[in-house]
mmCIF file of N, CA and C in Angstrom:
data_model
loop_
_atom_site.group_PDB
_atom_site.id
_atom_site.type_symbol
_atom_site.label_atom_id
_atom_site.label_comp_id
_atom_site.label_asym_id
_atom_site.label_seq_id
_atom_site.Cartn_x
_atom_site.Cartn_y
_atom_site.Cartn_z
ATOM 1 N N GLY A 1 149.476 35.607 52.956
ATOM 2 C CA GLY A 1 148.491 35.241 53.960
ATOM 3 C C GLY A 1 147.172 35.963 53.792
ATOM 4 N N GLY A 2 147.208 37.167 53.216
ATOM 5 C CA GLY A 2 145.996 37.960 53.038
ATOM 6 C C GLY A 2 144.965 37.307 52.133
ATOM 7 N N ARG A 3 145.461 36.674 51.053
ATOM 8 C CA ARG A 3 144.554 35.994 50.120
ATOM 9 C C ARG A 3 143.910 34.774 50.773
ATOM 10 N N VAL A 4 144.681 34.098 51.626
ATOM 11 C CA VAL A 4 144.173 32.916 52.325
ATOM 12 C C VAL A 4 143.032 33.320 53.261
ATOM 13 N N LEU A 5 143.257 34.384 54.023
ATOM 14 C CA LEU A 5 142.233 34.880 54.944
ATOM 15 C C LEU A 5 140.981 35.311 54.179
ATOM 16 N N GLN A 6 141.202 35.979 53.049
ATOM 17 C CA GLN A 6 140.095 36.422 52.207
ATOM 18 C C GLN A 6 139.238 35.238 51.749
ATOM 19 N N LEU A 7 139.917 34.182 51.285
ATOM 20 C CA LEU A 7 139.219 32.972 50.830
ATOM 21 C C LEU A 7 138.449 32.332 51.985
ATOM 22 N N PHE A 8 139.081 32.280 53.154
ATOM 23 C CA PHE A 8 138.466 31.726 54.354
ATOM 24 C C PHE A 8 137.150 32.456 54.650
ATOM 25 N N LYS A 9 137.214 33.794 54.633
ATOM 26 C CA LYS A 9 136.023 34.610 54.920
ATOM 27 C C LYS A 9 134.952 34.431 53.848
ATOM 28 N N THR A 10 135.378 34.384 52.588
ATOM 29 C CA THR A 10 134.445 34.209 51.471
ATOM 30 C C THR A 10 133.718 32.868 51.575
ATOM 31 N N LEU A 11 134.461 31.816 51.907
ATOM 32 C CA LEU A 11 133.846 30.488 52.062
ATOM 33 C C LEU A 11 132.793 30.515 53.162
ATOM 34 N N HIS A 12 133.106 31.172 54.269
ATOM 35 C CA HIS A 12 132.139 31.250 55.365
ATOM 36 C C HIS A 12 130.915 32.089 54.994
ATOM 37 N N ARG A 13 131.132 33.171 54.246
ATOM 38 C CA ARG A 13 129.996 33.986 53.790
ATOM 39 C C ARG A 13 129.091 33.169 52.866
ATOM 40 N N THR A 14 129.714 32.457 51.939
ATOM 41 C CA THR A 14 128.967 31.617 50.994
ATOM 42 C C THR A 14 128.208 30.527 51.742
ATOM 43 N N ARG A 15 128.875 29.904 52.709
ATOM 44 C CA ARG A 15 128.242 28.865 53.535
ATOM 45 C C ARG A 15 126.975 29.421 54.186
ATOM 46 N N GLN A 16 127.056 30.642 54.706
ATOM 47 C CA GLN A 16 125.903 31.227 55.397
ATOM 48 C C GLN A 16 124.745 31.510 54.443
ATOM 49 N N GLN A 17 125.056 31.870 53.201
ATOM 50 C CA GLN A 17 124.003 32.111 52.211
ATOM 51 C C GLN A 17 123.390 30.802 51.720
ATOM 52 N N VAL A 18 124.267 29.858 51.366
ATOM 53 C CA VAL A 18 123.825 28.605 50.763
ATOM 54 C C VAL A 18 123.000 27.749 51.734
ATOM 55 N N PHE A 19 123.423 27.695 52.982
ATOM 56 C CA PHE A 19 122.746 26.826 53.957
ATOM 57 C C PHE A 19 121.899 27.609 54.959
ATOM 58 N N LYS A 20 121.485 28.796 54.561
ATOM 59 C CA LYS A 20 120.693 29.663 55.426
ATOM 60 C C LYS A 20 119.529 28.901 56.070
ATOM 61 N N ASN A 21 119.356 29.069 57.370
ATOM 62 C CA ASN A 21 118.298 28.422 58.161
ATOM 63 C C ASN A 21 118.421 26.911 58.307
ATOM 64 N N ASP A 22 119.503 26.320 57.802
ATOM 65 C CA ASP A 22 119.699 24.878 57.956
ATOM 66 C C ASP A 22 120.836 24.677 58.955
ATOM 67 N N VAL A 23 120.460 24.592 60.221
ATOM 68 C CA VAL A 23 121.449 24.565 61.307
ATOM 69 C C VAL A 23 122.477 23.449 61.145
ATOM 70 N N ARG A 24 122.016 22.246 60.803
ATOM 71 C CA ARG A 24 122.942 21.113 60.683
ATOM 72 C C ARG A 24 123.936 21.303 59.541
ATOM 73 N N ALA A 25 123.434 21.752 58.392
ATOM 74 C CA ALA A 25 124.326 21.964 57.243
ATOM 75 C C ALA A 25 125.293 23.121 57.511
ATOM 76 N N LEU A 26 124.798 24.182 58.144
ATOM 77 C CA LEU A 26 125.650 25.328 58.482
ATOM 78 C C LEU A 26 126.805 24.891 59.363
ATOM 79 N N GLU A 27 126.489 24.117 60.371
ATOM 80 C CA GLU A 27 127.495 23.656 61.332
ATOM 81 C C GLU A 27 128.488 22.694 60.679
ATOM 82 N N ALA A 28 127.985 21.754 59.899
ATOM 83 C CA ALA A 28 128.863 20.783 59.221
ATOM 84 C C ALA A 28 129.830 21.500 58.277
ATOM 85 N N ALA A 29 129.318 22.472 57.534
ATOM 86 C CA ALA A 29 130.159 23.216 56.601
ATOM 87 C C ALA A 29 131.182 24.070 57.356
ATOM 88 N N ARG A 30 130.755 24.671 58.470
ATOM 89 C CA ARG A 30 131.654 25.499 59.275
ATOM 90 C C ARG A 30 132.836 24.656 59.782
ATOM 91 N N ILE A 31 132.518 23.489 60.322
ATOM 92 C CA ILE A 31 133.552 22.596 60.853
ATOM 93 C C ILE A 31 134.517 22.169 59.744
ATOM 94 N N LYS A 32 133.952 21.799 58.584
ATOM 95 C CA LYS A 32 134.770 21.338 57.460
ATOM 96 C C LYS A 32 135.707 22.436 56.959
ATOM 97 N N ILE A 33 135.193 23.639 56.789
ATOM 98 C CA ILE A 33 136.021 24.765 56.324
ATOM 99 C C ILE A 33 137.155 25.017 57.323
ATOM 100 N N ASN A 34 136.804 25.132 58.607
ATOM 101 C CA ASN A 34 137.808 25.406 59.642
ATOM 102 C C ASN A 34 138.866 24.316 59.705
ATOM 103 N N GLU A 35 138.414 23.060 59.587
ATOM 104 C CA GLU A 35 139.315 21.907 59.625
ATOM 105 C C GLU A 35 140.329 21.963 58.485
ATOM 106 N N GLU A 36 139.840 22.172 57.267
ATOM 107 C CA GLU A 36 140.728 22.210 56.092
ATOM 108 C C GLU A 36 141.775 23.304 56.223
ATOM 109 N N PHE A 37 141.364 24.477 56.689
ATOM 110 C CA PHE A 37 142.325 25.576 56.834
ATOM 111 C C PHE A 37 143.317 25.279 57.953
ATOM 112 N N LYS A 38 142.828 24.710 59.064
ATOM 113 C CA LYS A 38 143.698 24.399 60.195
ATOM 114 C C LYS A 38 144.719 23.323 59.812
ATOM 115 N N ASN A 39 144.250 22.296 59.102
ATOM 116 C CA ASN A 39 145.141 21.204 58.697
ATOM 117 C C ASN A 39 146.255 21.660 57.773
ATOM 118 N N ASN A 40 146.043 22.761 57.076
ATOM 119 C CA ASN A 40 147.045 23.221 56.109
ATOM 120 C C ASN A 40 147.712 24.527 56.503
ATOM 121 N N LYS A 41 147.501 24.965 57.750
ATOM 122 C CA LYS A 41 147.993 26.293 58.121
ATOM 123 C C LYS A 41 149.518 26.387 58.214
ATOM 124 N N SER A 42 150.194 25.253 58.373
ATOM 125 C CA SER A 42 151.662 25.315 58.438
ATOM 126 C C SER A 42 152.307 25.045 57.075
ATOM 127 N N GLU A 43 151.489 24.956 56.032
ATOM 128 C CA GLU A 43 152.010 24.718 54.675
ATOM 129 C C GLU A 43 152.882 25.903 54.242
ATOM 130 N N THR A 44 154.093 25.598 53.730
ATOM 131 C CA THR A 44 154.997 26.677 53.324
ATOM 132 C C THR A 44 155.285 26.677 51.824
ATOM 133 N N SER A 45 155.031 25.552 51.156
ATOM 134 C CA SER A 45 155.307 25.460 49.724
ATOM 135 C C SER A 45 154.345 26.346 48.933
ATOM 136 N N PRO A 46 154.877 27.369 48.238
ATOM 137 C CA PRO A 46 154.004 28.259 47.451
ATOM 138 C C PRO A 46 153.156 27.488 46.439
ATOM 139 N N LYS A 47 153.744 26.440 45.842
ATOM 140 C CA LYS A 47 153.018 25.635 44.851
ATOM 141 C C LYS A 47 151.822 24.933 45.510
ATOM 142 N N LYS A 48 152.064 24.337 46.664
ATOM 143 C CA LYS A 48 151.012 23.624 47.386
ATOM 144 C C LYS A 48 149.929 24.612 47.869
ATOM 145 N N ILE A 49 150.352 25.779 48.347
ATOM 146 C CA ILE A 49 149.406 26.803 48.802
ATOM 147 C C ILE A 49 148.518 27.240 47.641
ATOM 148 N N GLU A 50 149.127 27.411 46.461
ATOM 149 C CA GLU A 50 148.390 27.775 45.248
ATOM 150 C C GLU A 50 147.331 26.713 44.935
ATOM 151 N N GLU A 51 147.737 25.441 45.018
ATOM 152 C CA GLU A 51 146.813 24.331 44.757
ATOM 153 C C GLU A 51 145.641 24.361 45.740
ATOM 154 N N LEU A 52 145.955 24.557 47.016
ATOM 155 C CA LEU A 52 144.916 24.589 48.051
ATOM 156 C C LEU A 52 143.969 25.773 47.842
ATOM 157 N N MET A 53 144.538 26.914 47.434
ATOM 158 C CA MET A 53 143.725 28.105 47.160
ATOM 159 C C MET A 53 142.768 27.826 46.002
ATOM 160 N N LYS A 54 143.283 27.123 44.981
ATOM 161 C CA LYS A 54 142.474 26.779 43.814
ATOM 162 C C LYS A 54 141.317 25.874 44.230
ATOM 163 N N ILE A 55 141.611 24.875 45.050
ATOM 164 C CA ILE A 55 140.573 23.965 45.542
ATOM 165 C C ILE A 55 139.518 24.748 46.319
ATOM 166 N N GLY A 56 139.969 25.621 47.207
ATOM 167 C CA GLY A 56 139.060 26.439 48.006
ATOM 168 C C GLY A 56 138.162 27.313 47.145
ATOM 169 N N SER A 57 138.736 27.929 46.114
ATOM 170 C CA SER A 57 137.958 28.771 45.199
ATOM 171 C C SER A 57 136.948 27.956 44.418
ATOM 172 N N ASP A 58 137.370 26.770 43.980
ATOM 173 C CA ASP A 58 136.469 25.883 43.238
ATOM 174 C C ASP A 58 135.291 25.456 44.107
ATOM 175 N N VAL A 59 135.588 25.128 45.358
ATOM 176 C CA VAL A 59 134.542 24.719 46.300
ATOM 177 C C VAL A 59 133.553 25.862 46.512
ATOM 178 N N GLU A 60 134.096 27.067 46.685
ATOM 179 C CA GLU A 60 133.236 28.229 46.898
ATOM 180 C C GLU A 60 132.323 28.454 45.692
ATOM 181 N N LEU A 61 132.889 28.370 44.486
ATOM 182 C CA LEU A 61 132.121 28.556 43.252
ATOM 183 C C LEU A 61 131.031 27.491 43.132
ATOM 184 N N LEU A 62 131.408 26.267 43.424
ATOM 185 C CA LEU A 62 130.473 25.147 43.346
ATOM 186 C C LEU A 62 129.319 25.324 44.336
ATOM 187 N N LEU A 63 129.648 25.667 45.576
ATOM 188 C CA LEU A 63 128.616 25.904 46.587
ATOM 189 C C LEU A 63 127.663 27.000 46.135
ATOM 190 N N ARG A 64 128.268 28.100 45.663
ATOM 191 C CA ARG A 64 127.488 29.283 45.325
ATOM 192 C C ARG A 64 126.591 29.059 44.116
ATOM 193 N N THR A 65 127.074 28.273 43.145
ATOM 194 C CA THR A 65 126.324 28.159 41.889
ATOM 195 C C THR A 65 125.580 26.840 41.723
ATOM 196 N N SER A 66 125.903 25.835 42.514
ATOM 197 C CA SER A 66 125.314 24.512 42.269
ATOM 198 C C SER A 66 124.455 23.948 43.388
ATOM 199 N N VAL A 67 124.581 24.486 44.591
ATOM 200 C CA VAL A 67 123.809 23.932 45.704
ATOM 201 C C VAL A 67 122.471 24.646 45.799
ATOM 202 N N ILE A 68 121.414 23.862 45.850
ATOM 203 C CA ILE A 68 120.085 24.453 45.991
ATOM 204 C C ILE A 68 119.417 23.840 47.218
ATOM 205 N N GLN A 69 118.750 24.670 47.996
ATOM 206 C CA GLN A 69 118.079 24.184 49.200
ATOM 207 C C GLN A 69 116.675 23.713 48.871
ATOM 208 N N GLY A 70 116.272 22.651 49.525
ATOM 209 C CA GLY A 70 114.902 22.177 49.399
ATOM 210 C C GLY A 70 114.286 22.123 50.784
ATOM 211 N N ILE A 71 113.038 22.531 50.895
ATOM 212 C CA ILE A 71 112.347 22.501 52.182
ATOM 213 C C ILE A 71 111.153 21.565 52.059
ATOM 214 N N HIS A 72 111.051 20.624 52.985
ATOM 215 C CA HIS A 72 109.894 19.726 52.990
ATOM 216 C C HIS A 72 108.672 20.511 53.437
ATOM 217 N N THR A 73 107.695 20.631 52.544
ATOM 218 C CA THR A 73 106.476 21.348 52.925
ATOM 219 C C THR A 73 105.468 20.356 53.491
ATOM 220 N N ASP A 74 105.492 19.123 52.993
ATOM 221 C CA ASP A 74 104.756 18.025 53.630
ATOM 222 C C ASP A 74 105.466 16.727 53.254
ATOM 223 N N HIS A 75 104.913 15.577 53.579
ATOM 224 C CA HIS A 75 105.678 14.334 53.444
ATOM 225 C C HIS A 75 106.156 14.007 52.027
ATOM 226 N N ASN A 76 105.535 14.549 50.988
ATOM 227 C CA ASN A 76 106.081 14.243 49.661
ATOM 228 C C ASN A 76 106.206 15.462 48.757
ATOM 229 N N THR A 77 106.336 16.632 49.361
ATOM 230 C CA THR A 77 106.531 17.837 48.570
ATOM 231 C C THR A 77 107.799 18.542 49.043
ATOM 232 N N LEU A 78 108.598 18.942 48.074
ATOM 233 C CA LEU A 78 109.837 19.648 48.370
ATOM 234 C C LEU A 78 109.780 21.000 47.682
ATOM 235 N N LYS A 79 109.917 22.053 48.455
ATOM 236 C CA LYS A 79 109.923 23.400 47.879
ATOM 237 C C LYS A 79 111.370 23.840 47.713
ATOM 238 N N LEU A 80 111.750 24.189 46.485
ATOM 239 C CA LEU A 80 113.122 24.607 46.227
ATOM 240 C C LEU A 80 113.282 26.098 46.504
ATOM 241 N N VAL A 81 114.432 26.436 47.082
ATOM 242 C CA VAL A 81 114.693 27.824 47.438
ATOM 243 C C VAL A 81 115.878 28.331 46.618
ATOM 244 N N PRO A 82 115.619 28.857 45.410
ATOM 245 C CA PRO A 82 116.745 29.335 44.588
ATOM 246 C C PRO A 82 117.289 30.663 45.087
ATOM 247 N N ARG A 83 118.603 30.846 44.916
ATOM 248 C CA ARG A 83 119.234 32.124 45.217
ATOM 249 C C ARG A 83 119.585 32.792 43.897
ATOM 250 N N LYS A 84 119.809 34.102 43.903
ATOM 251 C CA LYS A 84 120.088 34.783 42.633
ATOM 252 C C LYS A 84 121.357 34.258 41.941
ATOM 253 N N ASP A 85 122.366 33.854 42.711
ATOM 254 C CA ASP A 85 123.600 33.318 42.113
ATOM 255 C C ASP A 85 123.357 32.050 41.319
ATOM 256 N N LEU A 86 122.299 31.359 41.679
ATOM 257 C CA LEU A 86 121.996 30.081 41.067
ATOM 258 C C LEU A 86 121.374 30.254 39.696
ATOM 259 N N LEU A 87 120.699 31.378 39.508
ATOM 260 C CA LEU A 87 119.896 31.556 38.320
ATOM 261 C C LEU A 87 120.642 32.182 37.155
ATOM 262 N N VAL A 88 121.931 31.908 37.065
ATOM 263 C CA VAL A 88 122.696 32.414 35.933
ATOM 264 C C VAL A 88 122.609 31.408 34.795
ATOM 265 N N GLU A 89 122.762 31.894 33.582
ATOM 266 C CA GLU A 89 122.798 30.992 32.424
ATOM 267 C C GLU A 89 123.935 30.013 32.647
ATOM 268 N N ASN A 90 123.865 28.898 31.995
ATOM 269 C CA ASN A 90 124.956 27.939 32.118
ATOM 270 C C ASN A 90 126.130 28.370 31.260
ATOM 271 N N VAL A 91 126.866 29.369 31.724
ATOM 272 C CA VAL A 91 128.024 29.813 30.960
ATOM 273 C C VAL A 91 129.199 28.923 31.305
ATOM 274 N N PRO A 92 129.969 28.529 30.293
ATOM 275 C CA PRO A 92 131.132 27.680 30.604
ATOM 276 C C PRO A 92 132.091 28.446 31.509
ATOM 277 N N TYR A 93 132.609 27.773 32.505
ATOM 278 C CA TYR A 93 133.545 28.403 33.436
ATOM 279 C C TYR A 93 134.910 28.478 32.770
ATOM 280 N N CYS A 94 135.497 29.664 32.777
ATOM 281 C CA CYS A 94 136.804 29.854 32.158
ATOM 282 C C CYS A 94 137.856 30.100 33.234
ATOM 283 N N ASP A 95 138.866 29.265 33.257
ATOM 284 C CA ASP A 95 139.907 29.349 34.274
ATOM 285 C C ASP A 95 140.919 30.462 33.974
ATOM 286 N N ALA A 96 141.101 30.745 32.680
ATOM 287 C CA ALA A 96 142.102 31.743 32.307
ATOM 288 C C ALA A 96 141.570 33.149 32.484
ATOM 289 N N PRO A 97 142.337 34.014 33.147
ATOM 290 C CA PRO A 97 141.874 35.399 33.290
ATOM 291 C C PRO A 97 141.796 36.047 31.908
ATOM 292 N N THR A 98 140.787 36.869 31.704
ATOM 293 C CA THR A 98 140.649 37.510 30.404
ATOM 294 C C THR A 98 141.662 38.654 30.287
ATOM 295 N N GLN A 99 142.167 38.835 29.109
ATOM 296 C CA GLN A 99 143.158 39.891 28.863
ATOM 297 C C GLN A 99 142.461 41.251 28.841
ATOM 298 N N LYS A 100 142.987 42.194 29.583
ATOM 299 C CA LYS A 100 142.437 43.554 29.525
ATOM 300 C C LYS A 100 143.133 44.290 28.391
ATOM 301 N N GLN A 101 142.353 44.918 27.541
ATOM 302 C CA GLN A 101 142.952 45.616 26.385
ATOM 303 C C GLN A 101 143.558 46.939 26.820
#
């Protein structure tokens, strides 16, 4: 249960960074995160829990590295607001944990 709670908190932290100052997006993401966790809270199958954890981690990574905010400065100008997590080189994502020597 500890890892699940950790993921839950991480998703909410990421949501707050990614959608900062965007009340509608913040609220929509909050509801969606809470809903997904609530809908699966009685899940007992370790395999299914693992799958759900993987999905949650993937979503968090995607939000953190792929979502960029745009602010309308006037009717046809959009100012992009990059975060430091976004500005990483396009390194291929590796699912396998690296071996520690």
